[in-house]
Coordinates of N, CA and C and ligand atoms in Angstrom, one line a residue:
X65 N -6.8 -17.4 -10.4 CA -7.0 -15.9 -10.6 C -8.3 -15.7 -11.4
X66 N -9.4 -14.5 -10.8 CA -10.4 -14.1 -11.3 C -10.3 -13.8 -13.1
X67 N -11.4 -14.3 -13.6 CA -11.3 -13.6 -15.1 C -11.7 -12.1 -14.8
X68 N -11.6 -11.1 -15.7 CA -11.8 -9.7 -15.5 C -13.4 -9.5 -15.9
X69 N -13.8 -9.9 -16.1 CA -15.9 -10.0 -15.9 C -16.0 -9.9 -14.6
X70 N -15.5 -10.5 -13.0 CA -16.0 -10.1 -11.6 C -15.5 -8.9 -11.2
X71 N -13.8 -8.6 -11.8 CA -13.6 -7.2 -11.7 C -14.6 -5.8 -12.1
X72 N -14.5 -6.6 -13.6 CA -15.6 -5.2 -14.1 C -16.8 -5.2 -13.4
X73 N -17.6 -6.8 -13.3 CA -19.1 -5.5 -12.2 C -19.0 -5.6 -10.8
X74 N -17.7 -5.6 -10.7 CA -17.5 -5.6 -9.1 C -17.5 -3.7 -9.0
X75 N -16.1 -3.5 -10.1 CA -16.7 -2.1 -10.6 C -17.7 -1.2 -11.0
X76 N -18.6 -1.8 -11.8 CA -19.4 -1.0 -11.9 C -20.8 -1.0 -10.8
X77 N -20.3 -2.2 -9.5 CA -21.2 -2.0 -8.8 C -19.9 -0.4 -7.7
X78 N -19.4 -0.1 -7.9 CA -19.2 1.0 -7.3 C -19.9 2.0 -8.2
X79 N -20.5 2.3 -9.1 CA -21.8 3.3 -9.6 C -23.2 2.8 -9.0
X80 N -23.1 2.0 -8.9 CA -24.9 1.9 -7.9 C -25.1 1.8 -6.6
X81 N -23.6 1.8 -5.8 CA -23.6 2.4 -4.7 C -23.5 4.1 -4.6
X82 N -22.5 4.6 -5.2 CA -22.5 5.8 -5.7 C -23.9 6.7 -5.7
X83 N -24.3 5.7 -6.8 CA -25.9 6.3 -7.3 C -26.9 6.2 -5.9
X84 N -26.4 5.3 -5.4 CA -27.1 5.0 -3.8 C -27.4 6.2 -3.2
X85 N -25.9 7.0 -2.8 CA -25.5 7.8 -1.9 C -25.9 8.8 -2.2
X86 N -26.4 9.3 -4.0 CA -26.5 10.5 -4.5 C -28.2 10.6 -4.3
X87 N -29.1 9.1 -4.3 CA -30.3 9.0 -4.3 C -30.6 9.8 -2.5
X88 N -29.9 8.8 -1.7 CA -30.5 9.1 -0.3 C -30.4 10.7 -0.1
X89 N -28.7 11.5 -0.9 CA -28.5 12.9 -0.4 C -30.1 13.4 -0.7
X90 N -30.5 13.1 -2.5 CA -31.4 14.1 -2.6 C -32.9 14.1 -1.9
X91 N -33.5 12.9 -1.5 CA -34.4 12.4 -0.3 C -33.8 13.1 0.8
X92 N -32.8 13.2 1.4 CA -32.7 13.9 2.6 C -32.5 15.6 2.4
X93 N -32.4 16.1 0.7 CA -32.7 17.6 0.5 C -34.6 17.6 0.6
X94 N -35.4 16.6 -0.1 CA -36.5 16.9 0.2 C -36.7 16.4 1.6
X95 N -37.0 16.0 2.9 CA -37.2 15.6 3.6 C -36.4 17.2 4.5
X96 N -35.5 18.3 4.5 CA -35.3 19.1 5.1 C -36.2 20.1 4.0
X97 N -36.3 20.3 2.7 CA -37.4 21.2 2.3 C -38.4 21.0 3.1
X98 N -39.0 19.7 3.3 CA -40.4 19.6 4.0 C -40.4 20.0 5.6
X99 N -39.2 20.4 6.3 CA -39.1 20.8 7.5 C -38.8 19.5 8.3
X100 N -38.9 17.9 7.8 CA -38.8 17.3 8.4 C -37.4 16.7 8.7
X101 N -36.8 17.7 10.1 CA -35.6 17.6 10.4 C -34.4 15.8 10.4
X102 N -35.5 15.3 11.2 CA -35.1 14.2 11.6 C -34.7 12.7 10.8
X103 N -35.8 13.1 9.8 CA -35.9 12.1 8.2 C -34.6 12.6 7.6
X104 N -34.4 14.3 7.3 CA -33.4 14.7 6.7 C -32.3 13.7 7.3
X105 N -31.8 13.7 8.1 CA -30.7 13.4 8.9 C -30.5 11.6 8.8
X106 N -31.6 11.0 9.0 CA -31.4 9.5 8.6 C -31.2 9.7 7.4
X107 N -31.3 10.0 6.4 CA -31.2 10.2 5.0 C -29.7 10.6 4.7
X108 N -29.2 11.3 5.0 CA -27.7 12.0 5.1 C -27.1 10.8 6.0
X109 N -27.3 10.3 6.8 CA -26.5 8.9 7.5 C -26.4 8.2 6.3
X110 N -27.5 7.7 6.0 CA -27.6 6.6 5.0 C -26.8 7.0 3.7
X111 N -27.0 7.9 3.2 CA -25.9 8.6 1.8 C -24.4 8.5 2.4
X112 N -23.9 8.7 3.5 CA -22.8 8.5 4.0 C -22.4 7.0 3.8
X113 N -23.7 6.2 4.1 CA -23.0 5.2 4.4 C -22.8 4.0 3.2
X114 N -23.4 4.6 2.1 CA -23.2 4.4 0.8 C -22.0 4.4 0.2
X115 N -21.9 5.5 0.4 CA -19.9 6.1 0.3 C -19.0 5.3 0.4
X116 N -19.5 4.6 1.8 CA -18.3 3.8 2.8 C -18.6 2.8 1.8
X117 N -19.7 2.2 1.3 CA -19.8 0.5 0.5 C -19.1 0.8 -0.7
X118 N -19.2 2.4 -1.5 CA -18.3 2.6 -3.1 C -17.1 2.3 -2.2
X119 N -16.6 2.5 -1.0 CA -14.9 3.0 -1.0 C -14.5 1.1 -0.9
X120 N -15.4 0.6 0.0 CA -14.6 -0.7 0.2 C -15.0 -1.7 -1.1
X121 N -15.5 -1.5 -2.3 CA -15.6 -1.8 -3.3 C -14.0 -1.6 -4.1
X122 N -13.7 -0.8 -4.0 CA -12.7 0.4 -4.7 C -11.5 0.2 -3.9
X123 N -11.5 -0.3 -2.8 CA -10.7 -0.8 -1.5 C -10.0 -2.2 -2.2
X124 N -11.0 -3.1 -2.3 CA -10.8 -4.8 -2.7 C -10.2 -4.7 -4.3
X125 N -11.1 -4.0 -4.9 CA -10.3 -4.1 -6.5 C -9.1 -3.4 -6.6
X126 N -8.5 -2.7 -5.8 CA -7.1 -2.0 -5.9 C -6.4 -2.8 -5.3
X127 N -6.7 -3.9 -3.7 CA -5.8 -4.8 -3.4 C -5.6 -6.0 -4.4
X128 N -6.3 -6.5 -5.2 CA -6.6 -7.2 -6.6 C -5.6 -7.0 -7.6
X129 N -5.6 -5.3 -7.5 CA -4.7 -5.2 -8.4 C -5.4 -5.0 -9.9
X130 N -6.5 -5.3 -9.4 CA -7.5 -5.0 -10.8 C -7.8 -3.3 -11.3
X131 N -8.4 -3.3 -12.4 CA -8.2 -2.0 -13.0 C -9.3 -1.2 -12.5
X132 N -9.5 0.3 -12.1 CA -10.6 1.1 -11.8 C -10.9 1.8 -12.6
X133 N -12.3 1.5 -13.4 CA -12.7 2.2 -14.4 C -14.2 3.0 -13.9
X134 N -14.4 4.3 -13.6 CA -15.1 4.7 -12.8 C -16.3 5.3 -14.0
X135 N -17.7 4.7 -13.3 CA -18.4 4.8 -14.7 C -19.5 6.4 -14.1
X136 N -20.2 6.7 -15.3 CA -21.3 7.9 -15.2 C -22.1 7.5 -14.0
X137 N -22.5 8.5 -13.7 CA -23.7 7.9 -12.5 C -24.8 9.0 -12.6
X138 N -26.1 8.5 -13.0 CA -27.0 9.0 -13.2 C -27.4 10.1 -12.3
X139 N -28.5 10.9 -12.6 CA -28.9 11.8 -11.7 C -30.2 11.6 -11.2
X140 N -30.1 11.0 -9.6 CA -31.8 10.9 -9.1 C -32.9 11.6 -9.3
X141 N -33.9 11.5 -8.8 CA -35.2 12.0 -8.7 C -35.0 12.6 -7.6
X142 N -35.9 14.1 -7.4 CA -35.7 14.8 -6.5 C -37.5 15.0 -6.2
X143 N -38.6 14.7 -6.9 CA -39.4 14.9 -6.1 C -40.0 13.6 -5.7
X144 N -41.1 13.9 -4.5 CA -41.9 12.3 -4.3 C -42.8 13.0 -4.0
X145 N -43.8 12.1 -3.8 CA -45.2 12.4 -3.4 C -46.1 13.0 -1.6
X146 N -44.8 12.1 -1.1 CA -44.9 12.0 0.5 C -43.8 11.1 1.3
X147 N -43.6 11.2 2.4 CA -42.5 10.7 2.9 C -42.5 9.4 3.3
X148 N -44.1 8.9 3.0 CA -44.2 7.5 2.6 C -43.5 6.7 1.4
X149 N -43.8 7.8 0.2 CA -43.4 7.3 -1.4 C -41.8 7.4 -0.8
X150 N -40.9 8.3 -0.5 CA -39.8 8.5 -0.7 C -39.1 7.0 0.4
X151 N -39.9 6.6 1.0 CA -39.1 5.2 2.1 C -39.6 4.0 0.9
X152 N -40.6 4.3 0.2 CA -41.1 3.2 -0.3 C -40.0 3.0 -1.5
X153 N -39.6 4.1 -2.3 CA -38.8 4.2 -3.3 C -37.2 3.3 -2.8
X154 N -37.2 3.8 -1.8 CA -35.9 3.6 -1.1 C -35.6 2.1 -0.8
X155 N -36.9 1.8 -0.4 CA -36.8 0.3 -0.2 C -36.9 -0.7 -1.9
X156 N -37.2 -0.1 -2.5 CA -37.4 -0.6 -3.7 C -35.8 -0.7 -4.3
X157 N -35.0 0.4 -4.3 CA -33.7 0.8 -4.3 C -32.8 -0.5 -3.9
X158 N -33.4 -0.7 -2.7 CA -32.2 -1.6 -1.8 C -32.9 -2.8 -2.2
X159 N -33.3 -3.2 -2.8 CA -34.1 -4.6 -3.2 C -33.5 -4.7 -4.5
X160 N -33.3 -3.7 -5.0 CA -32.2 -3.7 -6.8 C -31.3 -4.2 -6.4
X161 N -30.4 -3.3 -5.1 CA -29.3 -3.7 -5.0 C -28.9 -4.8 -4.3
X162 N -30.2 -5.4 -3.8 CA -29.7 -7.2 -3.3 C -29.3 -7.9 -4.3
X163 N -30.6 -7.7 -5.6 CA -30.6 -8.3 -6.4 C -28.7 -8.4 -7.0
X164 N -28.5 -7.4 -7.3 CA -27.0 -7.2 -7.8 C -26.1 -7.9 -6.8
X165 N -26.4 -8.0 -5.6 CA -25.2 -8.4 -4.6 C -25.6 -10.4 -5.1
X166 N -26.5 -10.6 -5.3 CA -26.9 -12.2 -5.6 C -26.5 -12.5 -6.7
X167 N -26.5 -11.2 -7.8 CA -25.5 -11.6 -9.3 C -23.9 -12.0 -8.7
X168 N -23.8 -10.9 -8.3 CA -22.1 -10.6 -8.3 C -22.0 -12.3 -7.6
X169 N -22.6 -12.8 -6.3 CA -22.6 -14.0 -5.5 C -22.1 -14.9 -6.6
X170 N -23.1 -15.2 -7.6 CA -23.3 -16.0 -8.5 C -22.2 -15.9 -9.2
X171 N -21.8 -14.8 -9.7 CA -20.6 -14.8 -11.0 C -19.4 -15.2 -10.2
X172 N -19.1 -15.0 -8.9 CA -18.0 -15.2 -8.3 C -18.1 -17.2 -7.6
X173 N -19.5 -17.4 -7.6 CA -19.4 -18.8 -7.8 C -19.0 -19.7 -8.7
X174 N -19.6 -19.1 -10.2 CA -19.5 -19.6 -11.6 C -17.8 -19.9 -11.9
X175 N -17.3 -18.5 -11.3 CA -15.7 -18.3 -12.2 C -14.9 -18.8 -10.7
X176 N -15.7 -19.5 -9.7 CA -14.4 -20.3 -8.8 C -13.5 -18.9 -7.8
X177 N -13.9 -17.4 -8.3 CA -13.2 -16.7 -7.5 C -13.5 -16.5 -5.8
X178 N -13.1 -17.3 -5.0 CA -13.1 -17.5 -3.4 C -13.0 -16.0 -3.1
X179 N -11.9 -15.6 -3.1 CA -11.7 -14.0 -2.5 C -12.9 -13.3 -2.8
X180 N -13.4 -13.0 -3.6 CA -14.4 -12.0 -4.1 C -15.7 -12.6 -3.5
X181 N -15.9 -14.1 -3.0 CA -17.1 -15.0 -2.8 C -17.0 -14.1 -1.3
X182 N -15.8 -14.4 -0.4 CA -16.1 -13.7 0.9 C -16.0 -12.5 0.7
X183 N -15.2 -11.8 0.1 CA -15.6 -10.7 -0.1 C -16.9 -9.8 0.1
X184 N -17.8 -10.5 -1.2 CA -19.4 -9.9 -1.5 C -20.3 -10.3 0.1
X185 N -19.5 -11.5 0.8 CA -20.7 -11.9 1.9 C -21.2 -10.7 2.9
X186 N -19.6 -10.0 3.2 CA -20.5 -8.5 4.1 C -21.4 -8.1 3.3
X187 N -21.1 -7.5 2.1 CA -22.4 -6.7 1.4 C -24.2 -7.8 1.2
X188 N -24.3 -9.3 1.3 CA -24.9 -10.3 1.3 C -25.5 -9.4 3.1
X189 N -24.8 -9.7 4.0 CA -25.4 -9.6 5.5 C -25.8 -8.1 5.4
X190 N -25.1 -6.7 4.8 CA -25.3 -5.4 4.7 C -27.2 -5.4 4.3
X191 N -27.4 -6.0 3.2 CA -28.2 -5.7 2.4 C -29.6 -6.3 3.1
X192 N -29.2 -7.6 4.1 CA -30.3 -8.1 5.0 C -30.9 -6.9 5.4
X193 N -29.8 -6.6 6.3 CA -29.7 -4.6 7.3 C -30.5 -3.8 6.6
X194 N -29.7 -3.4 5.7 CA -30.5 -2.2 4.7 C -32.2 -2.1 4.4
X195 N -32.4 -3.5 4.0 CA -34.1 -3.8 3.5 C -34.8 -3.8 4.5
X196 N -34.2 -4.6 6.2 CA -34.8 -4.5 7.0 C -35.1 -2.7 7.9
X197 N -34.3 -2.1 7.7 CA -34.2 -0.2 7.8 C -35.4 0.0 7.3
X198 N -35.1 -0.2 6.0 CA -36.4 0.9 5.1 C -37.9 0.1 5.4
X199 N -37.7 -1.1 5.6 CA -39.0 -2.1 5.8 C -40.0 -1.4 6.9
X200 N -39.0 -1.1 8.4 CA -39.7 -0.7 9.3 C -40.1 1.1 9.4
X201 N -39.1 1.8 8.4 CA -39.7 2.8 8.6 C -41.2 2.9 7.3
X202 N -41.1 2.5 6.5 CA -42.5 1.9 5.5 C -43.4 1.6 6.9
X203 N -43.5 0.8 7.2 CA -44.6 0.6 7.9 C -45.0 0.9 9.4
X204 N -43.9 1.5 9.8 CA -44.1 3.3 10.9 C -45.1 3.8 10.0
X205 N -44.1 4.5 8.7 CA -45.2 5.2 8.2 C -46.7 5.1 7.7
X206 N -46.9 3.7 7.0 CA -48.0 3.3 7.1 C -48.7 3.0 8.1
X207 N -48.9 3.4 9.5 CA -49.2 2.9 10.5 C -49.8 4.6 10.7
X208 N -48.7 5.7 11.1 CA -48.9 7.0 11.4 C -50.1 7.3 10.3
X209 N -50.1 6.9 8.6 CA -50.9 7.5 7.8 C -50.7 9.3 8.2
X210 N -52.2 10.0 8.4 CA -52.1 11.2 8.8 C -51.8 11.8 10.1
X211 N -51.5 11.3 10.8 CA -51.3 11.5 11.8 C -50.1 12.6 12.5
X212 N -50.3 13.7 11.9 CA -49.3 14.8 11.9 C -48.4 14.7 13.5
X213 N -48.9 14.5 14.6 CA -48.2 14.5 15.8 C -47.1 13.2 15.9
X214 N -47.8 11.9 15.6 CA -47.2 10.8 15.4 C -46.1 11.1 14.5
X215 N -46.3 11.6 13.2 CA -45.0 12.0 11.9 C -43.9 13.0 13.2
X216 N -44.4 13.8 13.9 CA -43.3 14.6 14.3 C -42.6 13.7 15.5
X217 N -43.2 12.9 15.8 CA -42.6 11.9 16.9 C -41.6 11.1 16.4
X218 N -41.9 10.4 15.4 CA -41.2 9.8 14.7 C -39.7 10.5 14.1
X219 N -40.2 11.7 13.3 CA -39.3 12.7 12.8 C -37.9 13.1 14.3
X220 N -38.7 12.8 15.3 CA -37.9 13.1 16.7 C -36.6 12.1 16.7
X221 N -36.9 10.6 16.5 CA -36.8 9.6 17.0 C -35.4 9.3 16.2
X222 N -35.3 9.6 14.6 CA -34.8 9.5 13.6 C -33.7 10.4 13.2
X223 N -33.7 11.9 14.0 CA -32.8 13.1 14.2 C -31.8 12.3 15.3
X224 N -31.8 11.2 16.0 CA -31.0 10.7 16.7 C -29.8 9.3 16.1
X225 N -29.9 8.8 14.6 CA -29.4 8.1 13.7 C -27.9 9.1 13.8
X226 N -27.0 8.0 14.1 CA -25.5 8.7 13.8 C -24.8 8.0 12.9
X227 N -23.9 8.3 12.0 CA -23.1 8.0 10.9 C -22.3 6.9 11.7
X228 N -21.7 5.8 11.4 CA -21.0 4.6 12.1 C -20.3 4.2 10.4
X229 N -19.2 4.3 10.8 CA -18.5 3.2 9.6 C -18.6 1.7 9.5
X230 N -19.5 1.3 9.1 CA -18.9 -0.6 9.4 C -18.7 -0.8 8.6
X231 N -18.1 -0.6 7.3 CA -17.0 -1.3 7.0 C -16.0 -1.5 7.3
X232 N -15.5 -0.5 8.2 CA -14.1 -0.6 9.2 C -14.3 -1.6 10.0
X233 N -15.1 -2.1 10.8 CA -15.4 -3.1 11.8 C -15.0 -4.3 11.4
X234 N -15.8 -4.2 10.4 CA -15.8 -5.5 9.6 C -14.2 -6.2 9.4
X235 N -13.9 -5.2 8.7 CA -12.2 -5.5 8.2 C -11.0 -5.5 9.6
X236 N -11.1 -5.1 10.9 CA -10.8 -5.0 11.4 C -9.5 -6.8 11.9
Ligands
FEO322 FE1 -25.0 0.0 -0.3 FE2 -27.9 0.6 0.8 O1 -26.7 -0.6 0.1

């Protein structure tokens, strides 16, 4: 049986997913201020799909049996500079949160807890996914630069992103 140290930042990694969800909502409120329909909408996928990683967080520690202690979750930044800064930020985001999925790896190596070792491995392949997303739209954007027609092509491309649960797949 796990010591209660993988419980707890198993738990409190449901606040930096949380904070995830709350970051992408407000990036996808600037990105429809800016008119840019299509960004809004990847943005609002992605905050959805944050949700889904707090719930199966919150999923595993309740079959555990372990305790839910549900912590503050900060309030994002709502402006950026350009819809370059706001993918760059984002990607920066999900490079925190590798980092965290490689602690939690580790602590569940240290303390011998198996369950929680396969557990963490979807979010380990998730996080591949996630850096690789933000990676290629970073450098879309750094590609378009100013290129106002190219941004609206793109902004086209990206209004086609639909919400998919995979963490249901997964568990299937
Ligand atoms: Fe839950 Fe974007 O990682």
């Amino acid at each position: 049986m796990a010591g209660n140290k993988m419980y707890e930042a198993l738990n409190e990694q449901i606040k930096y997913e949380l904070y995830s969800s709350y970051l992408y909502l407000s990036m996808s409120a600037y990105f429809s201020e800016a008119g840019l329909n299509g960004f809004a909408n990847w943005m609002m996928v992605q905050a959805k799909e944050e949700m889904t990683h707090a719930n199966k967080l919150y999923g595993y520690l309740i079959s555990r049996g372990a305790p839910i202690k549900l912590l503050p979750i900060d309030g994002p930044p709502s402006a950026w500079k350009s819809p370059l800064d706001v993918l760059q930020e984002g990607l920066k985001h999900e490079r925190f949160v590798t980092s965290r999925f490689n602690m939690l790896m580790d602590l569940a190596d240290k303390s011998k807890d198996h369950a929680s070792k396969i557990f963490l491995q979807w979010y380990v392949t998730e996080q591949v996914e996630e850096e690789e997303n933000f990676t290629d739209l970073v450098n879309k954007l750094k590609f378009i630069k100013d290129d106002g027609g190219a941004l609206f092509m793109l902004d086209k491309d990206l209004a086609a992103r639909a919400f998919v649960d995979s963490t249901q797949a997964a568990e299937a």
